[in-house]
PDB file of C-alpha atoms in Angstrom:
ATOM      1  CA  MET F 217       0.000   0.000   0.000  1.00 56.00           C
ATOM      2  CA  LYS F 218       1.345   3.443  -0.949  1.00 67.00           C
ATOM      3  CA  LYS F 219       2.463   5.720   1.869  1.00 75.00           C
ATOM      4  CA  LEU F 220       0.530   8.970   1.987  1.00 82.00           C
ATOM      5  CA  LYS F 221       2.345  12.171   2.851  1.00 83.00           C
ATOM      6  CA  ALA F 222       1.218  13.142   6.348  1.00 82.00           C
ATOM      7  CA  LEU F 223       2.667  14.106   9.706  1.00 84.00           C
ATOM      8  CA  PRO F 224       3.414  11.477  12.324  1.00 86.00           C
ATOM      9  CA  GLY F 225       0.413  11.025  14.572  1.00 87.00           C
ATOM     10  CA  VAL F 226      -2.125  11.668  11.810  1.00 92.00           C
ATOM     11  CA  PRO F 227      -4.528   8.733  11.630  1.00 93.00           C
ATOM     12  CA  ARG F 228      -4.295   6.901   8.300  1.00 94.00           C
ATOM     13  CA  TRP F 229      -8.002   7.418   7.640  1.00 95.00           C
ATOM     14  CA  ALA F 230      -7.577  11.194   8.061  1.00 95.00           C
ATOM     15  CA  ALA F 231      -4.656  11.247   5.617  1.00 95.00           C
ATOM     16  CA  VAL F 232      -6.686   9.229   3.105  1.00 96.00           C
ATOM     17  CA  ALA F 233      -9.694  11.528   3.545  1.00 97.00           C
ATOM     18  CA  ALA F 234      -7.566  14.674   3.139  1.00 96.00           C
ATOM     19  CA  HIS F 235      -5.969  13.318  -0.026  1.00 96.00           C
ATOM     20  CA  ALA F 236      -9.396  12.305  -1.357  1.00 97.00           C
ATOM     21  CA  VAL F 237     -10.841  15.834  -1.180  1.00 97.00           C
ATOM     22  CA  PRO F 238      -9.001  17.259  -4.223  1.00 97.00           C
ATOM     23  CA  LEU F 239      -9.944  14.100  -6.123  1.00 97.00           C
ATOM     24  CA  VAL F 240     -13.680  14.415  -5.383  1.00 97.00           C
ATOM     25  CA  VAL F 241     -13.597  18.047  -6.550  1.00 97.00           C
ATOM     26  CA  LEU F 242     -11.696  17.284  -9.768  1.00 97.00           C
ATOM     27  CA  PRO F 243     -14.496  15.743 -11.921  1.00 97.00           C
ATOM     28  CA  SER F 244     -16.768  18.784 -11.613  1.00 95.00           C
ATOM     29  CA  GLY F 245     -13.843  21.029 -12.517  1.00 96.00           C
ATOM     30  CA  LEU F 246     -13.025  18.943 -15.560  1.00 96.00           C
ATOM     31  CA  TRP F 247     -16.686  19.105 -16.590  1.00 94.00           C
ATOM     32  CA  ARG F 248     -16.651  22.916 -16.322  1.00 93.00           C
ATOM     33  CA  VAL F 249     -13.398  23.152 -18.285  1.00 94.00           C
ATOM     34  CA  ALA F 250     -14.833  20.900 -20.992  1.00 92.00           C
ATOM     35  CA  LEU F 251     -17.949  23.061 -21.126  1.00 90.00           C
ATOM     36  CA  THR F 252     -15.861  26.233 -21.329  1.00 91.00           C
ATOM     37  CA  PHE F 253     -13.865  24.942 -24.281  1.00 90.00           C
ATOM     38  CA  GLY F 254     -16.946  23.888 -26.216  1.00 85.00           C
ATOM     39  CA  ALA F 255     -17.253  20.167 -25.534  1.00 88.00           C
ATOM     40  CA  PRO F 256     -20.875  19.037 -25.891  1.00 87.00           C
ATOM     41  CA  VAL F 257     -21.325  18.224 -22.189  1.00 87.00           C
ATOM     42  CA  ALA F 258     -24.278  20.598 -21.695  1.00 85.00           C
ATOM     43  CA  ARG F 259     -26.399  23.196 -23.406  1.00 80.00           C
ATOM     44  CA  VAL F 260     -25.030  26.727 -23.347  1.00 76.00           C
ATOM     45  CA  ASP F 261     -27.422  29.268 -24.821  1.00 72.00           C
ATOM     46  CA  ASP F 262     -25.115  32.278 -24.774  1.00 75.00           C
ATOM     47  CA  PRO F 263     -21.423  31.450 -24.314  1.00 78.00           C
ATOM     48  CA  THR F 264     -19.672  34.660 -23.323  1.00 86.00           C
ATOM     49  CA  LEU F 265     -16.188  35.539 -22.212  1.00 90.00           C
ATOM     50  CA  GLY F 266     -17.571  36.379 -18.766  1.00 90.00           C
ATOM     51  CA  LEU F 267     -19.102  32.917 -18.452  1.00 87.00           C
ATOM     52  CA  ALA F 268     -15.825  31.291 -19.493  1.00 90.00           C
ATOM     53  CA  VAL F 269     -13.852  33.353 -16.951  1.00 94.00           C
ATOM     54  CA  TYR F 270     -16.391  32.485 -14.252  1.00 92.00           C
ATOM     55  CA  GLN F 271     -16.267  28.747 -15.000  1.00 92.00           C
ATOM     56  CA  LEU F 272     -12.474  28.597 -15.114  1.00 95.00           C
ATOM     57  CA  GLY F 273     -12.166  30.814 -12.029  1.00 97.00           C
ATOM     58  CA  LEU F 274     -14.625  28.645 -10.107  1.00 95.00           C
ATOM     59  CA  THR F 275     -12.688  25.542 -11.095  1.00 97.00           C
ATOM     60  CA  VAL F 276      -9.352  26.981  -9.950  1.00 97.00           C
ATOM     61  CA  LEU F 277     -10.856  28.330  -6.711  1.00 97.00           C
ATOM     62  CA  ALA F 278     -12.554  25.023  -5.881  1.00 97.00           C
ATOM     63  CA  GLU F 279      -9.342  23.044  -6.422  1.00 97.00           C
ATOM     64  CA  LEU F 280      -7.269  25.496  -4.373  1.00 96.00           C
ATOM     65  CA  LEU F 281      -9.763  25.281  -1.512  1.00 96.00           C
ATOM     66  CA  ALA F 282      -9.799  21.492  -1.798  1.00 97.00           C
ATOM     67  CA  PHE F 283      -5.993  21.391  -1.620  1.00 95.00           C
ATOM     68  CA  LEU F 284      -6.115  23.393   1.627  1.00 94.00           C
ATOM     69  CA  THR F 285      -7.538  20.265   3.253  1.00 96.00           C
ATOM     70  CA  LEU F 286      -4.080  18.717   2.891  1.00 95.00           C
ATOM     71  CA  GLY F 287      -2.785  21.333   5.325  1.00 93.00           C
ATOM     72  CA  LEU F 288      -4.748  19.600   8.054  1.00 95.00           C
ATOM     73  CA  VAL F 289      -2.501  16.526   7.763  1.00 95.00           C
ATOM     74  CA  ARG F 290       0.797  18.073   6.652  1.00 93.00           C
ATOM     75  CA  GLU F 291       3.452  20.249   8.250  1.00 90.00           C
ATOM     76  CA  TRP F 292       2.269  23.479   6.608  1.00 87.00           C
ATOM     77  CA  GLY F 293      -0.954  23.098   8.576  1.00 87.00           C
ATOM     78  CA  GLU F 294       1.015  23.478  11.804  1.00 88.00           C
ATOM     79  CA  VAL F 295       3.753  25.938  10.831  1.00 88.00           C
ATOM     80  CA  PHE F 296       3.407  28.440   7.988  1.00 87.00           C
ATOM     81  CA  PRO F 297       5.957  27.788   5.211  1.00 87.00           C
ATOM     82  CA  ARG F 298       9.009  30.066   5.452  1.00 88.00           C
ATOM     83  CA  ARG F 299       8.396  31.466   1.967  1.00 89.00           C
ATOM     84  CA  LEU F 300       5.223  33.277   3.109  1.00 85.00           C
ATOM     85  CA  PRO F 301       5.865  36.934   3.892  1.00 89.00           C
ATOM     86  CA  PHE F 302       5.070  38.044   7.468  1.00 90.00           C
ATOM     87  CA  LEU F 303       3.768  34.587   8.493  1.00 86.00           C
ATOM     88  CA  GLY F 304       6.618  32.292   7.427  1.00 84.00           C
ATOM     89  CA  GLY F 305       7.893  30.098  10.232  1.00 84.00           C
ATOM     90  CA  ARG F 306       5.146  31.047  12.670  1.00 89.00           C
ATOM     91  CA  PRO F 307       2.840  28.396  14.106  1.00 88.00           C
ATOM     92  CA  VAL F 308      -0.641  28.057  12.640  1.00 89.00           C
ATOM     93  CA  GLY F 309      -3.297  28.597  15.281  1.00 89.00           C
ATOM     94  CA  ALA F 310      -5.081  25.288  15.802  1.00 90.00           C
ATOM     95  CA  ARG F 311      -8.352  26.956  16.768  1.00 92.00           C
ATOM     96  CA  GLY F 312      -8.300  29.284  13.776  1.00 92.00           C
ATOM     97  CA  ALA F 313      -7.477  26.516  11.314  1.00 93.00           C
ATOM     98  CA  THR F 314     -10.124  24.244  12.818  1.00 95.00           C
ATOM     99  CA  PHE F 315     -12.710  27.040  12.784  1.00 96.00           C
ATOM    100  CA  ALA F 316     -11.913  27.917   9.159  1.00 96.00           C
ATOM    101  CA  ALA F 317     -12.129  24.265   8.096  1.00 96.00           C
ATOM    102  CA  LEU F 318     -15.401  23.652   9.929  1.00 97.00           C
ATOM    103  CA  ALA F 319     -16.879  26.930   8.647  1.00 97.00           C
ATOM    104  CA  GLY F 320     -15.918  25.862   5.133  1.00 97.00           C
ATOM    105  CA  ALA F 321     -17.483  22.453   5.686  1.00 97.00           C
ATOM    106  CA  PHE F 322     -20.674  24.089   6.963  1.00 98.00           C
ATOM    107  CA  GLY F 323     -20.786  26.368   3.915  1.00 97.00           C
ATOM    108  CA  LEU F 324     -20.213  23.414   1.615  1.00 96.00           C
ATOM    109  CA  ALA F 325     -22.962  21.445   3.345  1.00 97.00           C
ATOM    110  CA  ALA F 326     -25.373  24.372   2.942  1.00 97.00           C
ATOM    111  CA  LEU F 327     -24.522  24.724  -0.749  1.00 94.00           C
ATOM    112  CA  THR F 328     -24.840  20.980  -1.225  1.00 92.00           C
ATOM    113  CA  CYS F 329     -28.281  20.941   0.403  1.00 93.00           C
ATOM    114  CA  TRP F 330     -29.410  23.850  -1.757  1.00 91.00           C
ATOM    115  CA  PHE F 331     -28.214  22.286  -5.009  1.00 86.00           C
ATOM    116  CA  VAL F 332     -29.666  18.899  -4.117  1.00 86.00           C
ATOM    117  CA  TYR F 333     -32.984  20.655  -3.545  1.00 88.00           C
ATOM    118  CA  VAL F 334     -32.677  22.487  -6.879  1.00 84.00           C
ATOM    119  CA  VAL F 335     -31.996  19.220  -8.687  1.00 81.00           C
ATOM    120  CA  TYR F 336     -34.775  17.383  -6.872  1.00 82.00           C
ATOM    121  CA  ALA F 337     -37.316  20.162  -7.454  1.00 84.00           C
ATOM    122  CA  GLY F 338     -36.121  20.797 -11.015  1.00 75.00           C
ATOM    123  CA  ILE F 339     -36.071  24.567 -10.561  1.00 80.00           C
ATOM    124  CA  GLY F 340     -33.691  27.319 -11.551  1.00 72.00           C
ATOM    125  CA  PRO F 341     -30.934  27.557 -14.137  1.00 69.00           C
ATOM    126  CA  ALA F 342     -28.749  25.049 -12.231  1.00 63.00           C
ATOM    127  CA  SER F 343     -31.285  22.271 -12.729  1.00 71.00           C
ATOM    128  CA  PRO F 344     -29.950  19.384 -14.841  1.00 71.00           C
ATOM    129  CA  ASP F 345     -33.156  19.568 -16.895  1.00 71.00           C
ATOM    130  CA  ASN F 346     -32.208  23.116 -17.905  1.00 73.00           C
ATOM    131  CA  LEU F 347     -28.539  22.326 -18.527  1.00 78.00           C
ATOM    132  CA  THR F 348     -28.681  19.121 -20.497  1.00 78.00           C
ATOM    133  CA  VAL F 349     -30.303  18.049 -23.735  1.00 82.00           C
ATOM    134  CA  SER F 350     -29.593  14.337 -23.817  1.00 87.00           C
ATOM    135  CA  PRO F 351     -29.597  11.476 -21.321  1.00 89.00           C
ATOM    136  CA  PHE F 352     -25.842  11.087 -21.879  1.00 91.00           C
ATOM    137  CA  GLN F 353     -25.233  14.711 -20.907  1.00 90.00           C
ATOM    138  CA  GLN F 354     -27.390  14.337 -17.816  1.00 88.00           C
ATOM    139  CA  THR F 355     -25.592  11.132 -16.785  1.00 91.00           C
ATOM    140  CA  LEU F 356     -22.223  12.804 -17.316  1.00 92.00           C
ATOM    141  CA  LEU F 357     -23.328  15.812 -15.271  1.00 90.00           C
ATOM    142  CA  TYR F 358     -24.397  13.579 -12.373  1.00 90.00           C
ATOM    143  CA  ALA F 359     -21.233  11.489 -12.609  1.00 94.00           C
ATOM    144  CA  CYS F 360     -19.083  14.615 -12.410  1.00 94.00           C
ATOM    145  CA  TYR F 361     -21.010  16.398  -9.669  1.00 92.00           C
ATOM    146  CA  LEU F 362     -22.065  13.544  -7.349  1.00 94.00           C
ATOM    147  CA  PRO F 363     -18.552  13.154  -5.892  1.00 96.00           C
ATOM    148  CA  LEU F 364     -18.889  16.702  -4.535  1.00 95.00           C
ATOM    149  CA  LEU F 365     -21.397  15.346  -2.017  1.00 95.00           C
ATOM    150  CA  ALA F 366     -18.431  13.846  -0.150  1.00 97.00           C
ATOM    151  CA  TRP F 367     -16.485  17.111   0.168  1.00 97.00           C
ATOM    152  CA  ALA F 368     -18.210  18.511   3.285  1.00 97.00           C
ATOM    153  CA  PRO F 369     -18.214  15.234   5.282  1.00 97.00           C
ATOM    154  CA  LEU F 370     -14.573  14.512   4.400  1.00 98.00           C
ATOM    155  CA  LEU F 371     -13.496  18.032   5.353  1.00 98.00           C
ATOM    156  CA  THR F 372     -15.445  17.820   8.618  1.00 98.00           C
ATOM    157  CA  ALA F 373     -13.845  14.512   9.573  1.00 97.00           C
ATOM    158  CA  VAL F 374     -10.326  15.730   8.756  1.00 97.00           C
ATOM    159  CA  ALA F 375     -10.894  19.010  10.630  1.00 97.00           C
ATOM    160  CA  ILE F 376     -12.049  17.152  13.744  1.00 96.00           C
ATOM    161  CA  ALA F 377      -9.029  14.822  13.546  1.00 95.00           C
ATOM    162  CA  TYR F 378      -6.769  17.894  13.155  1.00 95.00           C
ATOM    163  CA  HIS F 379      -8.339  19.553  16.185  1.00 94.00           C
ATOM    164  CA  ARG F 380      -7.970  16.424  18.331  1.00 93.00           C
ATOM    165  CA  ARG F 381      -4.365  15.902  17.273  1.00 92.00           C
ATOM    166  CA  ARG F 382      -3.358  19.540  17.785  1.00 89.00           C
ATOM    167  CA  ARG F 383      -5.120  19.749  21.134  1.00 84.00           C
ATOM    168  CA  LEU F 384      -3.119  16.780  22.417  1.00 68.00           C
ATOM    169  CA  THR F 385       0.301  17.664  20.997  1.00 60.00           C
ATOM    170  CA  PRO F 386       2.164  20.989  21.163  1.00 56.00           C
ATOM    171  CA  THR F 387       3.087  22.861  17.972  1.00 53.00           C
ATOM    172  CA  ARG F 388       6.501  22.078  16.578  1.00 53.00           C
ATOM    173  CA  PRO F 389       9.012  24.950  16.177  1.00 49.00           C
TER     174      PRO F 389
END
């Protein structure tokens, strides 16, 4: 079994969960990139430059936020990397990092609940019925977006493990 990069004392399940987060976010990002570059993955009535910038920006932002989960199991989640101006080498506050992670998980859970409701009710422009024209497109949309349902629970579990670990062990210099 491959060794995951994580600090000593991090439970294996937490390291696996943290490394899974960027992977569960990736399919939706790839779907948006494909849509932006004209692949027939959904119906776009009025493709504009603003829409393309939004879709690519959302993809980059989502992946960057997903990669932050790795900080909860790696050294840069305990001590800021030296290359960061003003913060480099200083310890990361365990309470602040835990609060930020749990607030993010709560926000993700709220968004997930809203979008599940939108899909279930079939309302609004984000409804798969409004985005897709064929059963293949709808299946592809679900296949790419369903993994996102795991993001909030995985982040919550890793944040709780981080909090427990940091509460029991002092910060390294």
